[in-house]
PDB file of C-alpha atoms in Angstrom:
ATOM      1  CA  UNK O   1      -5.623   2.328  10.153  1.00 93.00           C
ATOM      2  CA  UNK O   2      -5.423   5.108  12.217  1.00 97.00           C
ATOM      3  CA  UNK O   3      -4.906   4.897  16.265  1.00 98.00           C
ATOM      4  CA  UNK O   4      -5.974   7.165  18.821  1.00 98.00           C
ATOM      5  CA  UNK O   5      -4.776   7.638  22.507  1.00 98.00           C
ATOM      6  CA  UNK O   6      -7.212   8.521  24.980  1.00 98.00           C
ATOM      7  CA  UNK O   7      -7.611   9.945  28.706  1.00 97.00           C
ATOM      8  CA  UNK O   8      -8.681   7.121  30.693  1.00 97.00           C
ATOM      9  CA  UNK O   9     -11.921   7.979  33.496  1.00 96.00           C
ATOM     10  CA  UNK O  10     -14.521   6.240  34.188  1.00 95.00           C
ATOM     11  CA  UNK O  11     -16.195   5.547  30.470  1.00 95.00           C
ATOM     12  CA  UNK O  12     -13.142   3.086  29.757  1.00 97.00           C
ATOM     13  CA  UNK O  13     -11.486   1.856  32.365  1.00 97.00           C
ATOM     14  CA  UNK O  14     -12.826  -1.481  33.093  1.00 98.00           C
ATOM     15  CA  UNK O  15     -12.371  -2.380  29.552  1.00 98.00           C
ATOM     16  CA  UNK O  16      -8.520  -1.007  29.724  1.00 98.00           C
ATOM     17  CA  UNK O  17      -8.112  -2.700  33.179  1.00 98.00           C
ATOM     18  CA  UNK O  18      -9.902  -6.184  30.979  1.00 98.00           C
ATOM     19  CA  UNK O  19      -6.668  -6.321  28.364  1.00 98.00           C
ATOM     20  CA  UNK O  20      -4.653  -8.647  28.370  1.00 97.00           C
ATOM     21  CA  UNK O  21      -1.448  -9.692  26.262  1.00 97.00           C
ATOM     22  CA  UNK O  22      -0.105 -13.154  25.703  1.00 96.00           C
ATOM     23  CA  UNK O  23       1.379 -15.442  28.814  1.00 95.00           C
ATOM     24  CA  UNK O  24       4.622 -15.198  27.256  1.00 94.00           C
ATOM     25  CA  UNK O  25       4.146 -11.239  26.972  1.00 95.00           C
ATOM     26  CA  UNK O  26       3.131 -10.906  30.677  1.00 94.00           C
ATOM     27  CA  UNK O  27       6.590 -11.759  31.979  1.00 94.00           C
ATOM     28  CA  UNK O  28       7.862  -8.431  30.032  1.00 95.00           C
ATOM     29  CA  UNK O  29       5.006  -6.069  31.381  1.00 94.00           C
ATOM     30  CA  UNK O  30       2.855  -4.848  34.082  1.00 95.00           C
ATOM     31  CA  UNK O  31      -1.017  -5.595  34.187  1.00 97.00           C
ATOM     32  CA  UNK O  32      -2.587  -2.155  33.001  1.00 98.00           C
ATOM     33  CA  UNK O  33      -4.444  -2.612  36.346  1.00 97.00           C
ATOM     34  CA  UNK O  34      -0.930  -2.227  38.089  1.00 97.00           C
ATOM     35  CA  UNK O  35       0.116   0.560  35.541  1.00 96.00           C
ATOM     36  CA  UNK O  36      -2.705   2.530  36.319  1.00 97.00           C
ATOM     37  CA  UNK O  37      -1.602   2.076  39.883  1.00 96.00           C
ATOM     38  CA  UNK O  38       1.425   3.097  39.481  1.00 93.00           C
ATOM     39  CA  UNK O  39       0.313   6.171  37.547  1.00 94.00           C
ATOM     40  CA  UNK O  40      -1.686   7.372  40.962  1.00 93.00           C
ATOM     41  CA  UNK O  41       1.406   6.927  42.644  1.00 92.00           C
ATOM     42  CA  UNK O  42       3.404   9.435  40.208  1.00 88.00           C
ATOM     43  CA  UNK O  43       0.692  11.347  39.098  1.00 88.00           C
ATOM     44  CA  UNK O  44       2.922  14.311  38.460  1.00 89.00           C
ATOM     45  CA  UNK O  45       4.974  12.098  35.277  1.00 90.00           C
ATOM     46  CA  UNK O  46       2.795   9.445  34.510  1.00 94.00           C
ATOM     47  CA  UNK O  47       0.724   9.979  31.530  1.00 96.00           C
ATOM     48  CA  UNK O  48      -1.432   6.733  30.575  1.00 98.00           C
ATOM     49  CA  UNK O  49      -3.739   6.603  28.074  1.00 98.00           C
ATOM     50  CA  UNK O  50      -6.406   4.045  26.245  1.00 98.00           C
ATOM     51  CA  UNK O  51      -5.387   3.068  22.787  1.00 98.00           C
ATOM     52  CA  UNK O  52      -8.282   3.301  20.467  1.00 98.00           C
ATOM     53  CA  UNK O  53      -9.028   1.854  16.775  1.00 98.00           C
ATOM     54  CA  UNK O  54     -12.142   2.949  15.402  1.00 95.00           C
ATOM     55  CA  UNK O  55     -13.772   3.701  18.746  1.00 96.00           C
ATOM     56  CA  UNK O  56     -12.413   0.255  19.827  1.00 97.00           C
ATOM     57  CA  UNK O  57     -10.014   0.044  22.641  1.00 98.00           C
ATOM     58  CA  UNK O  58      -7.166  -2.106  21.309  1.00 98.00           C
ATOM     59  CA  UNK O  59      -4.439  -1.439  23.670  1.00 98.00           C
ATOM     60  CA  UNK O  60      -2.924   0.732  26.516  1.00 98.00           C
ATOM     61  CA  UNK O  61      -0.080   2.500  27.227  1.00 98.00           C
ATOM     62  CA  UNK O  62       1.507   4.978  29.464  1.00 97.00           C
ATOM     63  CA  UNK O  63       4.301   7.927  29.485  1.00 95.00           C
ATOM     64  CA  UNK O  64       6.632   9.055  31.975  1.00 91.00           C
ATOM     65  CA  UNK O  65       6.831  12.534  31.221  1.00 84.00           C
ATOM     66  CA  UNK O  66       9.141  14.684  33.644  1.00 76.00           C
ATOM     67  CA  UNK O  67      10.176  18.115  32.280  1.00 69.00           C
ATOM     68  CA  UNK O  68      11.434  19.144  35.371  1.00 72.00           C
ATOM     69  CA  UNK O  69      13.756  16.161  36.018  1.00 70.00           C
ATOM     70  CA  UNK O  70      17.452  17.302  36.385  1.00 71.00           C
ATOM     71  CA  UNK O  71      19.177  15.017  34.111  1.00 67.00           C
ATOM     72  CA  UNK O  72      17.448  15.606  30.683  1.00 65.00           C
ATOM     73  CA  UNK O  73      18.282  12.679  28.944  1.00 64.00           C
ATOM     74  CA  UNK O  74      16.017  10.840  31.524  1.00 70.00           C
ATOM     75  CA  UNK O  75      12.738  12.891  31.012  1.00 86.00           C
ATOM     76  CA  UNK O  76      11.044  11.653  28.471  1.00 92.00           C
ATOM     77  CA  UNK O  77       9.725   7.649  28.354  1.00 94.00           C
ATOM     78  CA  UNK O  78       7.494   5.302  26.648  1.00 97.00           C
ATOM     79  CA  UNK O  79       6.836   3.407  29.790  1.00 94.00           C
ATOM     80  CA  UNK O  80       3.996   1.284  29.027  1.00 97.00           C
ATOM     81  CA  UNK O  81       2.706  -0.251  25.560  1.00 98.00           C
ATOM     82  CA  UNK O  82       0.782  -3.314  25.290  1.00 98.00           C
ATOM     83  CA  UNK O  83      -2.437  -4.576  22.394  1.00 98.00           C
ATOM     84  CA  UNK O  84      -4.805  -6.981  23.436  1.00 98.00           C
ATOM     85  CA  UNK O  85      -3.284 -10.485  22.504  1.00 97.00           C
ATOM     86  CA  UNK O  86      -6.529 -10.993  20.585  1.00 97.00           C
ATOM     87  CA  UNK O  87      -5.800  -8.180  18.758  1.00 97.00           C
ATOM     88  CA  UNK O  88      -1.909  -8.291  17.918  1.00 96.00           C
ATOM     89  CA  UNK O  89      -0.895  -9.134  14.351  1.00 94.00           C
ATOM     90  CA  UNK O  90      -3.326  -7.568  13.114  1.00 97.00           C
ATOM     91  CA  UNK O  91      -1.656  -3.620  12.268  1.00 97.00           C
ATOM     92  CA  UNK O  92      -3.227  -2.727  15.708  1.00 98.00           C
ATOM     93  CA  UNK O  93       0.464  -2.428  17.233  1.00 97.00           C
ATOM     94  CA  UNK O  94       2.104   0.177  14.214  1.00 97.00           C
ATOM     95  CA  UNK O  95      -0.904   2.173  14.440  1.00 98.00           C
ATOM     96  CA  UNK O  96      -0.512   2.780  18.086  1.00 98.00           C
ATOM     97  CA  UNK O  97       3.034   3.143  18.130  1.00 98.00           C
ATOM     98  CA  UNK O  98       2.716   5.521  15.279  1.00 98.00           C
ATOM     99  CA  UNK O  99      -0.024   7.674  17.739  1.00 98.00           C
ATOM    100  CA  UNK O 100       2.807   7.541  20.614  1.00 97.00           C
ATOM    101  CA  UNK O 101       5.683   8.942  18.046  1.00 97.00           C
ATOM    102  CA  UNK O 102       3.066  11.625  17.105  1.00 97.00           C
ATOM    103  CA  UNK O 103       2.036  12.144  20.400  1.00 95.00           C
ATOM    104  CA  UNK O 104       5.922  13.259  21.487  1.00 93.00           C
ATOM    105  CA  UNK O 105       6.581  14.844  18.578  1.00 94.00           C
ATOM    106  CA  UNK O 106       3.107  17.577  19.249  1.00 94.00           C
ATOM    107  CA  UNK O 107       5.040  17.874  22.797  1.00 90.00           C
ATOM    108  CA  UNK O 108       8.326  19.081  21.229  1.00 88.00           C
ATOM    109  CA  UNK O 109      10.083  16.417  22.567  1.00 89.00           C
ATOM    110  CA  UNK O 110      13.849  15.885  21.274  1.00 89.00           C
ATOM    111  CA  UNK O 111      13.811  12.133  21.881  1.00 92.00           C
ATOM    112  CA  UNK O 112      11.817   9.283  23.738  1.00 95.00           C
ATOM    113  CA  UNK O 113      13.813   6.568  25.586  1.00 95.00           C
ATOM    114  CA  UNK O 114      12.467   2.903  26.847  1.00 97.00           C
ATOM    115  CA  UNK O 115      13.669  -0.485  27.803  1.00 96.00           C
ATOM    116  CA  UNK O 116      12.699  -4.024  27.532  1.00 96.00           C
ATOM    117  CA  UNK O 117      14.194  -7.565  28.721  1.00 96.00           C
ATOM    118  CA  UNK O 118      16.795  -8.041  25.360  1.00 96.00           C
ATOM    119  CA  UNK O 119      14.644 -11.838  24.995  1.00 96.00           C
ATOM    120  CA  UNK O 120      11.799  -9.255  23.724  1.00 96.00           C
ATOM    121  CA  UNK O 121      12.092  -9.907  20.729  1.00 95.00           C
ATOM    122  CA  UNK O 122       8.728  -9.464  19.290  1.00 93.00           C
ATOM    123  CA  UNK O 123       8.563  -6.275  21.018  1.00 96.00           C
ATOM    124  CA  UNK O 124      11.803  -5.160  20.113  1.00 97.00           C
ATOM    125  CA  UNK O 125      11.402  -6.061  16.069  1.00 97.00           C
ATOM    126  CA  UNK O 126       8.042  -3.695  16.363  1.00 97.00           C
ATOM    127  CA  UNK O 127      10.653  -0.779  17.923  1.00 98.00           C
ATOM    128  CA  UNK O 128      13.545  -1.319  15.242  1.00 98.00           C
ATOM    129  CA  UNK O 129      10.534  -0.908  12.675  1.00 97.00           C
ATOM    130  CA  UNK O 130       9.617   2.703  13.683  1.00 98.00           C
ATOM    131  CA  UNK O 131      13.566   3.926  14.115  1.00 98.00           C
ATOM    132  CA  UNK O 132      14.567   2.966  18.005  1.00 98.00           C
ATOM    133  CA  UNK O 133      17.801   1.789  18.545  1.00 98.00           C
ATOM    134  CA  UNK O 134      19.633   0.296  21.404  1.00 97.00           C
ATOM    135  CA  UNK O 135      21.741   3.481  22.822  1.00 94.00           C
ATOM    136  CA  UNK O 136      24.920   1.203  25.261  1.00 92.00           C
ATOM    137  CA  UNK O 137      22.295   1.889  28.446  1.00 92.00           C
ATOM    138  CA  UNK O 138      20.692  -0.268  30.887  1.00 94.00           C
ATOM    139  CA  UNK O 139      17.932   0.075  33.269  1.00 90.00           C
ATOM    140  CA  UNK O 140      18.462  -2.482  35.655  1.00 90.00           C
ATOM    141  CA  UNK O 141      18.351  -6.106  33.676  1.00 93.00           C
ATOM    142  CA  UNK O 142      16.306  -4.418  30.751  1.00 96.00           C
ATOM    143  CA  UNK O 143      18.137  -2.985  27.391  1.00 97.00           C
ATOM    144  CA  UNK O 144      17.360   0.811  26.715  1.00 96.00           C
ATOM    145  CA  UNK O 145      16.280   2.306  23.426  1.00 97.00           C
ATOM    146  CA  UNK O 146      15.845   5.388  21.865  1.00 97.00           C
ATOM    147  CA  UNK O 147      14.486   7.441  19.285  1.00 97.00           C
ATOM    148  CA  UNK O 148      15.475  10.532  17.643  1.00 95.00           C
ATOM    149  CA  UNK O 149      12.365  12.796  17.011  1.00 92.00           C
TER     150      UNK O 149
END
């Protein structure tokens, strides 16, 4: 299986704004209707993109990607990832993830940060699969993780 991210406009974005994840997920991440909000508001570092499947959107997630931020351990973050929770278990969520390693690693980027809630644990099993690892930082209440490209 083999995931693709995609530009959202105006072909896919009442289907991206439509996902949902579980009601036990939702305490751990936006709505993608807030995400894509706050991707107006920062339109200079937010990158969010559809997550596709066979011309299926499965899943959404967005980037925070700053190359002119000062500190550069701080420029470069998975900020959004979520599948449909009719969708998850299913191989959806390693594809994607896989598409959002690739998709750093075509930008030349060193490493990728992000952070969860540490009672994530679903989420954070998926990350420990594909190589992050809890790096000693917080941001705010929410454990920080990173992975070497």
């Amino acid at each position: 299986m083999q995931a693709e991210l995609r530009e959202i406009d105006d072909r896919n974005i009442e289907e991206c704004i439509a996902l949902r994840v579980t009601a036990e997920q939702a305490q751990y991440i936006a709505s993608n209707k807030d995400s894509l909000r706050d991707s107006t508001d920062n339109l200079k570092v937010a990158r969010p993109f559809a997550i596709y499947v066979d011309d299926r959107i499965v899943g959404f997630t967005m980037f925070a990607f700053d190359e002119d931020y000062d500190d550069p351990n701080d420029r470069y973050w998975l900020w959004r990832f979520m599948i449909d929770k009719d969708l998850q278990g299913k191989g959806y969520g390693c594809a994607a993830l896989k598409a959002v390693i690739d998709y750093f690693k075509n930008q030349n980027v060193g490493y990728i940060k992000l952070s969860t809630k540490a009672s994530n644990v679903q989420a954070i099993s998926l990350y420990h699969k594909f190589g992050f690892r809890e790096n000693g930082e917080m941001n705010d209440e929410e454990v920080v993780l990173r992975l070497d490209l």
